[in-house]
Coordinates of C-alpha atoms in Angstrom, one line a residue:
Chain A
G1 CA 47.3 -114.3 -53.5
F2 CA 44.4 -112.1 -54.4
L3 CA 44.7 -110.2 -51.2
H4 CA 48.3 -109.5 -51.8
F5 CA 47.5 -108.2 -55.3
H6 CA 44.7 -106.0 -53.9
G7 CA 47.1 -104.6 -51.3
V8 CA 49.6 -103.7 -54.0
V9 CA 47.1 -102.0 -56.3
L10 CA 45.7 -100.0 -53.4
L11 CA 49.1 -98.8 -52.5
E12 CA 49.9 -97.7 -56.0
I13 CA 46.7 -95.7 -56.3
L14 CA 47.2 -94.1 -52.9
Q15 CA 50.7 -93.2 -53.6
G16 CA 49.6 -91.4 -56.8
V17 CA 46.8 -89.6 -55.2
T18 CA 48.6 -88.4 -52.1
L19 CA 51.6 -87.2 -54.0
G20 CA 49.3 -85.3 -56.2
G21 CA 47.7 -83.8 -53.2
D22 CA 51.1 -83.0 -51.7
K23 CA 52.1 -80.8 -54.6
E24 CA 49.1 -78.7 -53.9
A25 CA 49.9 -78.4 -50.2
S26 CA 53.5 -77.5 -50.4
E27 CA 55.7 -76.5 -53.2
T28 CA 58.8 -77.1 -51.2
S29 CA 58.6 -80.8 -50.2
N30 CA 61.9 -82.0 -48.9
E31 CA 63.2 -85.5 -48.7
T32 CA 61.6 -86.3 -45.4
N33 CA 58.1 -85.2 -44.7
T34 CA 58.7 -84.5 -41.1
V35 CA 59.1 -81.2 -39.4
Q36 CA 62.4 -80.0 -38.2
G37 CA 63.1 -78.5 -34.8
L38 CA 61.8 -75.1 -34.0
I39 CA 64.8 -73.7 -32.1
Q40 CA 68.5 -74.3 -32.2
R41 CA 69.5 -76.0 -29.0
D42 CA 73.1 -75.9 -28.1
D43 CA 73.8 -78.6 -25.6
S44 CA 76.1 -76.4 -23.5
S45 CA 76.7 -78.0 -20.1
L46 CA 76.3 -76.3 -16.8
E47 CA 80.1 -76.5 -16.3
K48 CA 80.8 -74.7 -19.5
E49 CA 78.3 -71.9 -19.2
I50 CA 78.8 -71.0 -15.6
G51 CA 82.4 -72.1 -15.4
E52 CA 83.2 -69.6 -18.2
R53 CA 82.8 -66.6 -16.1
R54 CA 84.9 -67.9 -13.2
G55 CA 88.2 -66.8 -14.6
N56 CA 90.7 -67.2 -11.8
R57 CA 88.1 -67.2 -9.1
R58 CA 87.4 -70.7 -8.1
G59 CA 84.0 -71.1 -6.7
D60 CA 81.5 -68.3 -6.3
F61 CA 78.0 -67.2 -6.9
A62 CA 77.0 -64.5 -9.4
L63 CA 73.6 -63.0 -10.0
S64 CA 73.9 -64.0 -13.7
D65 CA 73.9 -67.7 -12.8
V66 CA 70.2 -67.7 -13.2
F67 CA 70.6 -67.0 -16.9
Y68 CA 71.7 -70.5 -17.7
F69 CA 68.7 -72.1 -16.0
S70 CA 66.3 -69.6 -17.5
K71 CA 67.5 -70.2 -21.0
K72 CA 67.3 -74.0 -20.6
G73 CA 63.9 -73.7 -19.0
I74 CA 62.5 -71.5 -21.8
E75 CA 64.1 -73.7 -24.5
S76 CA 62.3 -76.7 -23.0
I77 CA 59.0 -74.8 -22.9
V78 CA 59.3 -74.1 -26.6
E79 CA 60.5 -77.5 -27.6
D80 CA 61.4 -80.5 -25.4
E81 CA 62.6 -84.0 -26.3
V82 CA 60.0 -85.9 -24.3
T83 CA 56.4 -84.6 -24.6
Q84 CA 56.5 -84.6 -28.3
R85 CA 57.1 -88.3 -28.3
F86 CA 53.7 -89.0 -26.8
S87 CA 51.7 -87.5 -29.6
S88 CA 51.6 -88.2 -33.3
E89 CA 54.4 -87.1 -35.5
E90 CA 53.8 -83.9 -37.4
L91 CA 54.0 -83.9 -41.2
V92 CA 55.1 -81.0 -43.3
S93 CA 52.7 -81.7 -46.2
W94 CA 49.3 -82.9 -45.6
N95 CA 48.4 -86.5 -46.4
L96 CA 44.7 -85.9 -46.8
L97 CA 43.7 -87.3 -43.4
T98 CA 42.0 -84.7 -41.2
R99 CA 43.6 -86.1 -38.2
T100 CA 47.1 -85.1 -39.3
N101 CA 46.3 -81.6 -40.2
N102 CA 47.7 -80.1 -37.1
N103 CA 49.7 -77.3 -38.6
F104 CA 46.6 -75.4 -39.9
H105 CA 47.6 -75.7 -43.5
Y106 CA 45.6 -73.7 -45.8
I107 CA 43.3 -76.0 -47.6
S108 CA 42.3 -75.1 -51.1
L109 CA 39.0 -76.1 -52.7
R110 CA 40.7 -78.7 -54.9
L111 CA 42.3 -80.3 -51.9
T112 CA 39.0 -80.3 -50.0
I113 CA 37.4 -82.2 -52.8
L114 CA 40.2 -84.7 -52.9
W115 CA 39.8 -85.0 -49.2
G116 CA 36.1 -85.6 -49.5
V117 CA 36.7 -88.3 -52.1
G118 CA 39.2 -89.8 -49.7
V119 CA 36.7 -89.9 -46.9
I120 CA 34.2 -91.7 -49.0
V121 CA 36.7 -94.2 -50.2
R122 CA 38.2 -94.8 -46.7
Y123 CA 35.0 -95.1 -44.8
G124 CA 32.7 -96.5 -47.5
I125 CA 35.0 -99.0 -49.2
L126 CA 38.1 -99.7 -47.2
L127 CA 36.6 -99.8 -43.8
P128 CA 34.0 -102.5 -44.3
L129 CA 36.5 -104.6 -46.3
R130 CA 39.0 -104.3 -43.6
V131 CA 36.7 -105.0 -40.7
S132 CA 35.5 -108.2 -42.3
L133 CA 39.0 -109.2 -42.9
A134 CA 39.9 -108.6 -39.3
A135 CA 36.9 -110.5 -38.2
I136 CA 37.8 -113.4 -40.4
G137 CA 41.4 -113.3 -39.2
L138 CA 40.5 -113.4 -35.5
S139 CA 37.9 -116.1 -35.8
W140 CA 40.3 -118.2 -37.8
L141 CA 42.9 -117.7 -35.0
V142 CA 40.4 -118.8 -32.3
I143 CA 39.0 -121.8 -34.3
G144 CA 42.3 -122.9 -35.8
T145 CA 44.2 -122.8 -32.5
T146 CA 41.5 -124.6 -30.7
V147 CA 41.5 -127.3 -33.3
V148 CA 45.2 -127.6 -33.2
G149 CA 45.0 -127.8 -29.5
F150 CA 43.4 -131.3 -29.8
I151 CA 46.5 -132.7 -31.4
P152 CA 48.9 -134.4 -29.0
N153 CA 52.3 -132.6 -28.6
C154 CA 54.5 -133.4 -31.5
W155 CA 56.3 -131.8 -34.4
L156 CA 53.0 -131.8 -36.4
K157 CA 51.3 -129.7 -33.7
D158 CA 54.1 -127.2 -33.6
W159 CA 54.1 -126.9 -37.4
L160 CA 50.4 -126.5 -37.7
S161 CA 50.3 -124.1 -34.8
E162 CA 52.8 -121.8 -36.5
L163 CA 50.9 -122.1 -39.7
V164 CA 47.6 -121.1 -38.1
H165 CA 49.2 -118.2 -36.2
V166 CA 51.0 -116.8 -39.2
M167 CA 48.0 -117.1 -41.5
C168 CA 45.8 -115.3 -39.0
Y169 CA 48.3 -112.5 -38.7
R170 CA 48.6 -112.3 -42.5
I171 CA 44.8 -111.9 -42.8
C172 CA 44.8 -109.2 -40.1
A173 CA 47.6 -107.4 -41.8
R174 CA 45.6 -107.4 -45.0
G175 CA 42.8 -106.1 -42.8
L176 CA 44.9 -103.1 -42.1
S177 CA 46.3 -102.8 -45.7
A178 CA 49.7 -103.3 -44.1
T179 CA 52.7 -103.4 -46.4
I180 CA 55.7 -104.6 -44.6
H181 CA 59.3 -104.7 -45.8
Y182 CA 61.5 -107.1 -43.9
H183 CA 65.2 -106.5 -44.0
N184 CA 68.1 -108.8 -43.0
R185 CA 65.9 -111.8 -42.6
E186 CA 68.9 -114.0 -41.9
N187 CA 68.9 -112.4 -38.4
K188 CA 65.4 -113.5 -37.6
P189 CA 64.8 -114.5 -34.0
K190 CA 65.4 -118.2 -33.3
K191 CA 63.8 -120.5 -30.8
G192 CA 64.8 -120.0 -27.2
G193 CA 65.7 -116.4 -27.9
I194 CA 64.2 -113.1 -26.9
C195 CA 63.0 -110.6 -29.5
V196 CA 63.0 -107.0 -28.4
A197 CA 61.6 -104.2 -30.5
N198 CA 60.6 -100.5 -30.2
H199 CA 56.9 -100.1 -29.5
T200 CA 54.6 -97.8 -31.4
S201 CA 51.2 -99.6 -31.3
P202 CA 49.5 -102.9 -30.6
I203 CA 49.8 -103.5 -34.3
D204 CA 53.6 -104.1 -33.9
V205 CA 52.6 -107.6 -32.9
V206 CA 50.8 -108.2 -36.1
I207 CA 53.7 -106.7 -38.1
L208 CA 56.3 -109.0 -36.5
A209 CA 54.2 -112.1 -36.4
N210 CA 53.5 -111.9 -40.1
D211 CA 57.0 -113.3 -40.6
G212 CA 57.2 -116.0 -38.1
G213 CA 55.9 -117.4 -34.9
Y214 CA 56.5 -115.7 -31.6
A215 CA 55.5 -116.5 -28.0
M216 CA 53.6 -113.5 -26.8
V217 CA 54.0 -112.0 -23.3
G218 CA 51.3 -110.0 -21.7
Q219 CA 48.6 -109.6 -19.2
V220 CA 45.5 -111.7 -19.0
H221 CA 42.5 -109.8 -20.3
G222 CA 38.8 -110.4 -20.1
G223 CA 36.3 -110.3 -22.9
L224 CA 37.2 -110.9 -26.5
M225 CA 41.0 -110.5 -25.9
G226 CA 40.7 -113.2 -23.2
V227 CA 39.0 -115.6 -25.6
V228 CA 41.8 -115.1 -28.1
Q229 CA 44.5 -115.5 -25.5
R230 CA 43.1 -118.7 -24.1
A231 CA 42.7 -120.1 -27.6
M232 CA 46.3 -119.2 -28.6
V233 CA 47.7 -120.9 -25.6
R234 CA 46.1 -124.2 -26.6
A235 CA 48.1 -124.4 -29.8
C236 CA 51.5 -123.4 -28.4
P237 CA 52.9 -121.9 -25.2
H238 CA 52.5 -118.1 -24.7
I239 CA 53.1 -116.3 -21.5
W240 CA 50.1 -114.6 -20.0
F241 CA 50.3 -113.1 -16.5
E242 CA 47.6 -112.4 -14.1
R243 CA 47.5 -108.8 -12.9
A244 CA 48.7 -109.7 -9.5
E245 CA 51.6 -111.8 -10.8
M246 CA 53.0 -108.9 -12.8
K247 CA 53.9 -107.0 -9.7
D248 CA 56.2 -109.8 -8.6
R249 CA 59.4 -109.1 -10.7
H250 CA 61.1 -112.3 -9.6
L251 CA 58.1 -114.4 -10.6
V252 CA 58.0 -112.7 -14.0
T253 CA 61.7 -113.1 -14.7
Q254 CA 61.6 -116.7 -13.6
R255 CA 58.7 -117.7 -15.9
L256 CA 60.4 -115.9 -18.8
R257 CA 63.6 -117.6 -18.0
D258 CA 62.0 -121.0 -17.9
H259 CA 60.5 -120.4 -21.3
V260 CA 63.7 -119.2 -22.9
N261 CA 65.7 -122.1 -21.5
D262 CA 63.4 -124.5 -23.3
K263 CA 65.1 -124.4 -26.7
K264 CA 62.0 -125.9 -28.4
K265 CA 59.8 -123.0 -27.5
L266 CA 59.3 -120.0 -29.8
P267 CA 61.2 -116.8 -29.2
I268 CA 59.4 -114.5 -26.8
L269 CA 58.4 -111.0 -28.0
I270 CA 59.0 -108.1 -25.6
F271 CA 58.7 -104.4 -25.9
P272 CA 61.1 -103.0 -23.3
E273 CA 59.9 -99.4 -23.5
G274 CA 56.8 -100.6 -21.7
T275 CA 54.5 -98.2 -23.5
C276 CA 53.7 -96.9 -27.0
I277 CA 56.0 -94.1 -28.3
N278 CA 55.3 -92.2 -31.5
N279 CA 57.9 -93.8 -33.7
T280 CA 60.3 -90.8 -33.9
S281 CA 62.4 -92.0 -31.0
V282 CA 63.3 -95.0 -28.8
M283 CA 63.0 -94.3 -25.1
M284 CA 64.5 -96.0 -22.1
F285 CA 64.5 -99.8 -22.2
K286 CA 63.4 -101.3 -18.9
K287 CA 66.2 -103.6 -17.7
G288 CA 63.9 -106.5 -16.8
S289 CA 64.0 -108.0 -20.2
F290 CA 67.7 -108.0 -20.2
E291 CA 68.1 -109.8 -16.9
I292 CA 66.5 -113.0 -18.2
G293 CA 69.6 -114.2 -19.9
G294 CA 69.6 -115.8 -23.4
T295 CA 70.2 -114.2 -26.7
I296 CA 68.6 -110.9 -27.6
Y297 CA 67.4 -110.4 -31.1
P298 CA 66.8 -106.7 -31.6
V299 CA 64.3 -105.6 -34.2
A300 CA 63.7 -102.1 -35.4
I301 CA 60.2 -101.1 -36.7
K302 CA 59.7 -97.9 -38.5
Y303 CA 56.3 -96.8 -39.9
D304 CA 56.0 -94.5 -42.9
P305 CA 53.8 -91.7 -41.6
Q306 CA 52.8 -90.7 -45.1
F307 CA 50.1 -93.4 -45.3
G308 CA 48.8 -93.5 -41.9
D309 CA 49.8 -92.7 -38.3
A310 CA 50.3 -96.0 -36.5
F311 CA 51.0 -94.5 -33.1
W312 CA 48.4 -95.4 -30.4
N313 CA 47.9 -92.4 -28.2
S314 CA 46.3 -94.3 -25.3
A315 CA 45.5 -91.0 -23.5
K316 CA 43.4 -89.8 -26.4
Y317 CA 41.9 -92.9 -28.0
N318 CA 40.8 -96.2 -26.6
M319 CA 41.5 -99.4 -28.4
V320 CA 38.3 -99.4 -30.5
S321 CA 38.7 -95.8 -31.7
Y322 CA 42.3 -96.6 -32.4
L323 CA 41.5 -99.6 -34.5
L324 CA 38.9 -97.6 -36.3
R325 CA 41.5 -94.9 -37.1
M326 CA 43.9 -97.6 -38.4
M327 CA 41.3 -99.1 -40.6
T328 CA 40.3 -95.8 -42.1
S329 CA 43.9 -94.7 -42.9
W330 CA 45.3 -95.1 -46.3
A331 CA 47.5 -98.0 -45.4
I332 CA 50.1 -99.0 -42.9
V333 CA 53.5 -99.1 -44.5
C334 CA 56.5 -100.1 -42.4
N335 CA 60.0 -101.3 -42.5
V336 CA 61.3 -104.0 -40.2
W337 CA 65.0 -104.6 -39.7
Y338 CA 66.2 -107.7 -38.0
L339 CA 69.5 -106.8 -36.3
P340 CA 72.3 -109.3 -35.5
P341 CA 71.8 -111.1 -32.1
M342 CA 73.3 -109.6 -29.0
T343 CA 74.3 -111.1 -25.7
Q344 CA 75.4 -109.5 -22.5
K345 CA 79.1 -108.8 -22.3
E346 CA 81.4 -109.6 -19.4
G347 CA 81.3 -106.8 -16.8
E348 CA 78.3 -105.2 -18.5
D349 CA 75.2 -104.8 -16.3
A350 CA 71.6 -105.1 -17.4
V351 CA 71.2 -101.3 -17.8
Q352 CA 74.3 -100.9 -19.9
F353 CA 73.2 -103.9 -22.0
A354 CA 69.8 -102.5 -22.4
N355 CA 71.2 -99.1 -23.6
R356 CA 73.5 -100.9 -26.1
V357 CA 70.6 -102.7 -27.6
K358 CA 68.5 -99.5 -27.6
S359 CA 71.2 -97.6 -29.5
A360 CA 71.5 -100.3 -32.1
I361 CA 67.8 -100.2 -32.7
A362 CA 67.6 -96.5 -32.8
Q363 CA 70.4 -96.2 -35.2
Q364 CA 69.0 -98.8 -37.6
G365 CA 65.5 -97.3 -37.6
G366 CA 66.6 -93.7 -37.9
L367 CA 65.1 -92.9 -34.5
V368 CA 66.3 -90.6 -31.8
D369 CA 68.0 -92.4 -29.0
L370 CA 66.6 -91.0 -25.7
S371 CA 67.3 -92.0 -22.1
W372 CA 64.1 -90.6 -20.9
D373 CA 61.6 -93.1 -19.5
G374 CA 58.5 -93.8 -21.6
G375 CA 56.6 -93.9 -18.3
L376 CA 56.8 -90.1 -18.2
K377 CA 53.7 -90.3 -20.4
R378 CA 51.7 -90.7 -17.3
A379 CA 54.0 -90.3 -14.3
K380 CA 56.0 -87.3 -13.0
V381 CA 59.7 -87.2 -13.5
K382 CA 61.8 -88.3 -10.5
D383 CA 63.2 -85.7 -8.2
T384 CA 66.7 -87.3 -8.5
F385 CA 67.3 -85.6 -11.8
K386 CA 66.7 -82.2 -10.3
Q387 CA 68.9 -83.1 -7.4
E388 CA 71.7 -84.1 -9.7
Q389 CA 71.6 -80.6 -11.3
Q390 CA 71.5 -78.9 -7.9
K391 CA 74.5 -81.0 -6.8
K392 CA 76.5 -80.0 -9.9
Y393 CA 75.7 -76.4 -9.4
S394 CA 76.6 -76.5 -5.7
C395 CA 80.0 -77.9 -6.6
M396 CA 80.6 -74.9 -8.8
V397 CA 79.5 -72.4 -6.2
V398 CA 81.6 -73.9 -3.5
G399 CA 84.6 -74.3 -5.8
D400 CA 85.0 -77.9 -5.3
D401 CA 87.1 -79.3 -8.1
S402 CA 86.8 -82.9 -7.0
S403 CA 83.2 -83.1 -8.2
E404 CA 82.3 -86.2 -10.2
Chain B
R1 CA 29.4 -76.8 -26.0
W2 CA 32.8 -76.1 -24.5
R3 CA 34.4 -78.2 -27.2
L4 CA 32.7 -76.3 -29.9
F5 CA 33.9 -73.0 -28.4
S6 CA 37.5 -74.2 -28.2
D7 CA 37.3 -75.4 -31.8
L8 CA 36.2 -72.0 -32.8
L9 CA 38.9 -70.4 -30.8
Y10 CA 41.5 -72.5 -32.6
K11 CA 40.3 -72.6 -36.1
H12 CA 38.3 -69.5 -36.8
N13 CA 40.1 -66.9 -34.7
F14 CA 43.3 -68.1 -36.0
S15 CA 44.0 -65.4 -38.5
E16 CA 43.1 -62.8 -36.0
I17 CA 45.5 -64.3 -33.5
I18 CA 48.2 -64.4 -36.1
Q19 CA 47.7 -60.7 -36.9
R20 CA 47.9 -59.6 -33.3
A21 CA 50.8 -62.0 -32.7
S22 CA 52.8 -60.6 -35.5
K23 CA 53.4 -57.5 -33.4
I24 CA 55.3 -59.8 -30.9
F25 CA 56.9 -62.4 -33.2
V26 CA 57.7 -61.4 -36.7
S27 CA 57.7 -64.6 -38.6
H28 CA 54.4 -66.2 -39.6
S29 CA 55.9 -69.7 -39.4
Q30 CA 57.3 -69.1 -35.9
I31 CA 53.9 -68.0 -34.7
T32 CA 52.2 -71.1 -36.2
R33 CA 54.7 -73.4 -34.7
L34 CA 54.4 -71.8 -31.3
Y35 CA 50.7 -72.0 -31.6
S36 CA 50.9 -75.7 -32.3
R37 CA 53.2 -76.0 -29.3
F38 CA 50.8 -74.1 -27.1
H39 CA 47.9 -76.3 -28.3
S40 CA 49.9 -79.5 -27.5
L41 CA 50.7 -78.3 -24.0
D42 CA 47.1 -77.3 -23.4
K43 CA 45.8 -80.7 -22.2
G44 CA 42.5 -79.2 -21.0
E45 CA 41.9 -77.7 -24.5
N46 CA 40.5 -74.5 -23.0
G47 CA 42.7 -72.1 -24.8
A48 CA 44.9 -71.4 -21.8
L49 CA 47.7 -73.0 -20.0
S50 CA 47.9 -73.7 -16.2
R51 CA 50.9 -74.2 -14.1
E52 CA 50.4 -78.0 -14.3
D53 CA 50.5 -77.9 -18.0
F54 CA 54.1 -76.5 -17.8
Q55 CA 55.1 -78.9 -15.1
R56 CA 54.3 -81.8 -17.4
I57 CA 57.4 -81.0 -19.4
P58 CA 60.1 -83.3 -17.8
E59 CA 63.1 -81.1 -18.7
L60 CA 61.4 -78.1 -17.1
A61 CA 60.3 -80.1 -14.0
I62 CA 63.9 -81.1 -13.3
N63 CA 65.2 -77.5 -13.8
P64 CA 66.1 -76.1 -10.4
L65 CA 64.5 -72.8 -11.3
G66 CA 61.5 -74.5 -13.0
D67 CA 58.9 -73.1 -10.8
R68 CA 60.2 -69.5 -11.0
I69 CA 60.3 -69.7 -14.8
I70 CA 56.8 -71.0 -14.9
N71 CA 55.8 -68.1 -12.7
A72 CA 57.1 -65.6 -15.2
F73 CA 54.2 -66.6 -17.5
F74 CA 51.5 -65.8 -15.0
P75 CA 50.7 -62.2 -14.3
E76 CA 49.8 -61.2 -10.7
G77 CA 47.2 -63.5 -9.2
E78 CA 46.3 -65.3 -12.4
D79 CA 46.2 -69.1 -12.9
Q80 CA 45.9 -69.2 -16.6
V81 CA 47.9 -67.9 -19.4
N82 CA 46.5 -67.5 -22.9
F83 CA 48.4 -67.6 -26.2
R84 CA 49.2 -64.0 -26.2
G85 CA 50.7 -64.1 -22.7
F86 CA 52.6 -67.2 -23.7
M87 CA 54.1 -65.4 -26.7
R88 CA 54.9 -62.2 -24.8
T89 CA 56.9 -64.1 -22.2
L90 CA 58.8 -66.1 -24.8
A91 CA 59.4 -63.0 -26.9
H92 CA 61.9 -61.9 -24.2
F93 CA 64.2 -64.6 -25.5
R94 CA 64.2 -63.5 -29.1
P95 CA 67.7 -62.6 -30.2
V96 CA 68.4 -58.9 -30.3
E97 CA 69.3 -59.0 -34.0
D98 CA 65.6 -59.7 -34.8
N99 CA 64.8 -56.2 -34.0
E100 CA 66.5 -54.9 -37.1
K101 CA 63.5 -56.1 -39.2
N102 CA 60.9 -54.5 -37.0
K103 CA 61.8 -50.8 -36.7
D104 CA 58.6 -49.3 -35.5
P105 CA 59.4 -46.2 -33.4
S106 CA 55.9 -46.0 -31.9
A107 CA 56.1 -49.6 -30.5
G108 CA 58.2 -48.7 -27.5
E109 CA 61.0 -50.7 -26.2
P110 CA 60.9 -54.3 -27.6
L111 CA 60.4 -57.2 -25.3
N112 CA 63.7 -58.7 -26.2
S113 CA 65.9 -55.6 -25.5
R114 CA 68.8 -56.0 -23.2
N115 CA 67.0 -54.1 -20.5
N116 CA 63.9 -56.3 -20.7
K117 CA 66.0 -59.5 -20.7
L118 CA 67.6 -58.3 -17.5
L119 CA 64.2 -57.4 -16.1
F120 CA 63.1 -61.0 -16.8
A121 CA 66.0 -62.3 -14.8
F122 CA 65.5 -59.7 -12.1
R123 CA 61.9 -60.8 -11.6
L124 CA 63.0 -64.4 -11.1
Y125 CA 64.5 -63.2 -7.8
D126 CA 62.0 -60.4 -7.0
L127 CA 59.0 -62.6 -6.1
D128 CA 57.0 -59.9 -4.4
R129 CA 57.5 -57.5 -7.2
D130 CA 58.6 -54.6 -5.0
D131 CA 61.4 -53.8 -7.4
K132 CA 64.0 -54.8 -4.9
I133 CA 65.8 -58.1 -4.3
S134 CA 65.9 -58.6 -0.5
R135 CA 68.3 -60.9 1.3
D136 CA 65.4 -63.4 1.8
E137 CA 64.5 -63.4 -1.8
L138 CA 68.1 -63.9 -2.8
L139 CA 68.4 -66.8 -0.3
Q140 CA 65.3 -68.4 -1.7
V141 CA 66.6 -68.5 -5.2
L142 CA 70.0 -69.7 -4.0
R143 CA 68.4 -72.5 -2.1
M144 CA 66.4 -73.5 -5.2
M145 CA 69.6 -73.8 -7.3
V146 CA 71.8 -75.6 -4.8
G147 CA 69.3 -77.9 -3.2
V148 CA 70.4 -79.5 0.0
N149 CA 74.1 -79.4 -0.8
I150 CA 75.1 -76.2 1.0
S151 CA 74.5 -75.2 4.6
D152 CA 72.4 -72.3 5.7
E153 CA 75.3 -70.5 7.1
Q154 CA 77.4 -70.8 4.0
L155 CA 74.5 -69.8 1.8
G156 CA 73.8 -66.8 4.1
S157 CA 77.3 -65.6 3.7
I158 CA 77.2 -66.0 0.0
A159 CA 74.0 -63.9 -0.1
D160 CA 75.5 -61.3 2.2
R161 CA 78.6 -61.0 0.0
T162 CA 76.6 -60.7 -3.2
I163 CA 74.4 -57.9 -1.7
Q164 CA 77.4 -56.1 -0.4
E165 CA 79.1 -56.1 -3.8
A166 CA 76.0 -54.9 -5.5
D167 CA 74.4 -52.5 -3.1
T168 CA 75.3 -48.9 -3.7
N169 CA 72.7 -47.0 -1.8
G170 CA 73.0 -49.0 1.5
D171 CA 69.5 -50.3 1.8
M172 CA 70.7 -53.9 2.0
C173 CA 68.7 -54.8 -1.1
I174 CA 69.5 -54.9 -4.8
S175 CA 67.4 -52.6 -6.9
F176 CA 67.0 -53.0 -10.6
S177 CA 69.5 -50.3 -11.5
E178 CA 72.1 -51.9 -9.1
F179 CA 71.3 -55.2 -10.7
I180 CA 72.0 -53.8 -14.2
K181 CA 75.3 -52.2 -13.0
V182 CA 76.6 -55.5 -11.6
L183 CA 75.8 -57.3 -14.8
E184 CA 77.0 -54.6 -17.2
K185 CA 79.9 -56.7 -18.5
V186 CA 77.9 -59.8 -19.0
D187 CA 76.8 -60.8 -22.5
V188 CA 73.1 -60.8 -21.7
E189 CA 72.1 -60.8 -25.3
Q190 CA 73.8 -64.2 -25.9
K191 CA 72.9 -65.9 -22.6
M192 CA 69.3 -64.9 -22.7
S193 CA 68.5 -65.6 -26.3
I194 CA 67.1 -68.5 -28.2
R195 CA 67.7 -68.8 -31.9
F196 CA 64.6 -69.8 -33.9
L197 CA 65.2 -71.9 -37.0
H198 CA 62.6 -70.4 -39.3

C-alpha cells in the first residue's frame, strides 16, 4: 500500500528531473535513447563478394581476395555484435548517473549541480531506505519459509508458501524501487511447466517472482545465500545442485524432468543463456533446458535504461558492488511480456526449438537475436567457425560448385 | 597510481587527443565513438591495446586473416598500439569521398587513398616488409585462407600461377608496382572502405 505509493511518487519526481536534465544534455533527443551503430555493415557473403569477380572462370585465386577478409576484419574491430553485449548499454543523453557517462558528454555547471543533488538523494535517502527494505525482505523470506516448513504437506502449506515467497519478493522489489509492467498475464507460466527468460541480472528472479511462485534452479551456495536457499526449500521444492552434480548433464536433466512431471510443483525458472547479457540482445540458448520435455513458457524482460542500468557485468563488479549500484540508481523500470506457451514440434530437435523460442523472446522484447554464445564473455570462440569460413573459401578457389 | 594516470589520460587529455585526431578523422563524433570503442577494447585500461585485446573480438578471431589484420596495427617490433596508431590504421578504410572535405595540400597523400589502401593489402602478404611478396609469403597467406582443405601441391601451383601472371621483371616475387598493376581494374575504393554513419 504505502510502499507502492512511495514508489509511484518517486518515479514521477525522477521522470521530471531526468527529462529536465536531458534537455540540457542534448537538444536532439530521439525516440529511443540508445546509440545507433557506428558503421554501415552490409552483410555481403563470401560467395557474393569473391564470386563476383569470377566471371566465366570457375575457381581461382586472385590477389584481391584478401580485400573481403580485411574489410570484414576491420569492420569487426570498429564495431562487433558480441563484445558490446557484455558491457552496459550506451545512452545518447545522460541520465545523471556518473556510471553511464561513457561518451564524454560535456557537462555544464547546471547539470553538475543537478548531478550533485542526485548523488545526495541517491546515497543519502534512497540507499538507506532500500537497504533496510531488502534486509526486511530477506529476513522475512527466511523466517516465513522456515515457519511454513513446519506445516505438514497440504494445500494450506502450498498457499502459505507462495504467499510468503511473493511477499518477500515484493518487499525486495520495493527495495530496488522496481516498477514492473506485466503484459499478457493470461500466458503466465503454470504448474509443471518451464519458464525461460532472457537474462540480464540476478534481479530478474525478483522481477519475475513478484507476480507468482516459481521453483528456482541453481547451484548451492555457502554463506547468506546458502541460508536463504535452505530456508526456501523448507516451504516448497526448489532445485539446488551441488557443484559436482552440475557437471553431470544427465543427472541435471533427470532431476528437472522429475520436477516438471509432477504437475503439482511450481514451474521452474531457467535462464538458457547461462550468463548475464546487457539487455540489448538475446544470445544463444543452451539446448539443455529444451531437452527436459514439458511446456515452455517464454518470458521477455526488458529494462528501461533511462532509470538505471540493471546489467550485472560480473567481470567488473562483484555481487555486493552490483547491488550497491542497483540501490543507488534512480529506479529499476522494466517490462515483462508473457508469451504463449510453446512445445517442441515433430521433427524439431532441441537446438531448433531453442532457437525458435529465442526468436520469439527477442522479437517481443525488441532485442537483437544473436546466435553467438553468451559464454564468449569469458571463453575463446571455437575454431570450428574459422574452419567453416576456410572451407567455404576453399570451395571457391578450387571451383567446386557442389559446396554446401 | 596507475589508475589515476589512466584516468587523466582519458579525461583530461581528451581535448588534445581530439585535436590531433581530427587530422586523421574529420568528424568529431566519429572520433569520440572510436575513442569509446578503443576504451572498451582496452581491458587493461593502460591507454594501449595489445594483440590479445583484438583477439577477444569473436568475429575477428574467426576471420581467417585475423592475425594478419591485427598485425597491421602494430608497427615493427611493438606490442602495444595507442589510440593514435589505432586511428591511423582504421583511417585506411575511410571512403575516398571523405577527402573532398579535407583539401589540405601540405598534408601529403591521405591514408585512405587508393594507393594506400592497396599498400595495406600488400602488407598483409609482405610479412617481412622487404617490399616484395615472395612465393613463401604468398603461400602463407593462401594457407591461412583455405585452412586444411587444399593440398600443398595444389596450393603451390596456385601460388606459382599467381606469381607468373603478376611478375614482370622476372624476380619470382611480386613487387608493389606489379601488385598495383594486377589490381588496376579492381574497385579497390569500394572493397576496402567502410562507411561511417555519422
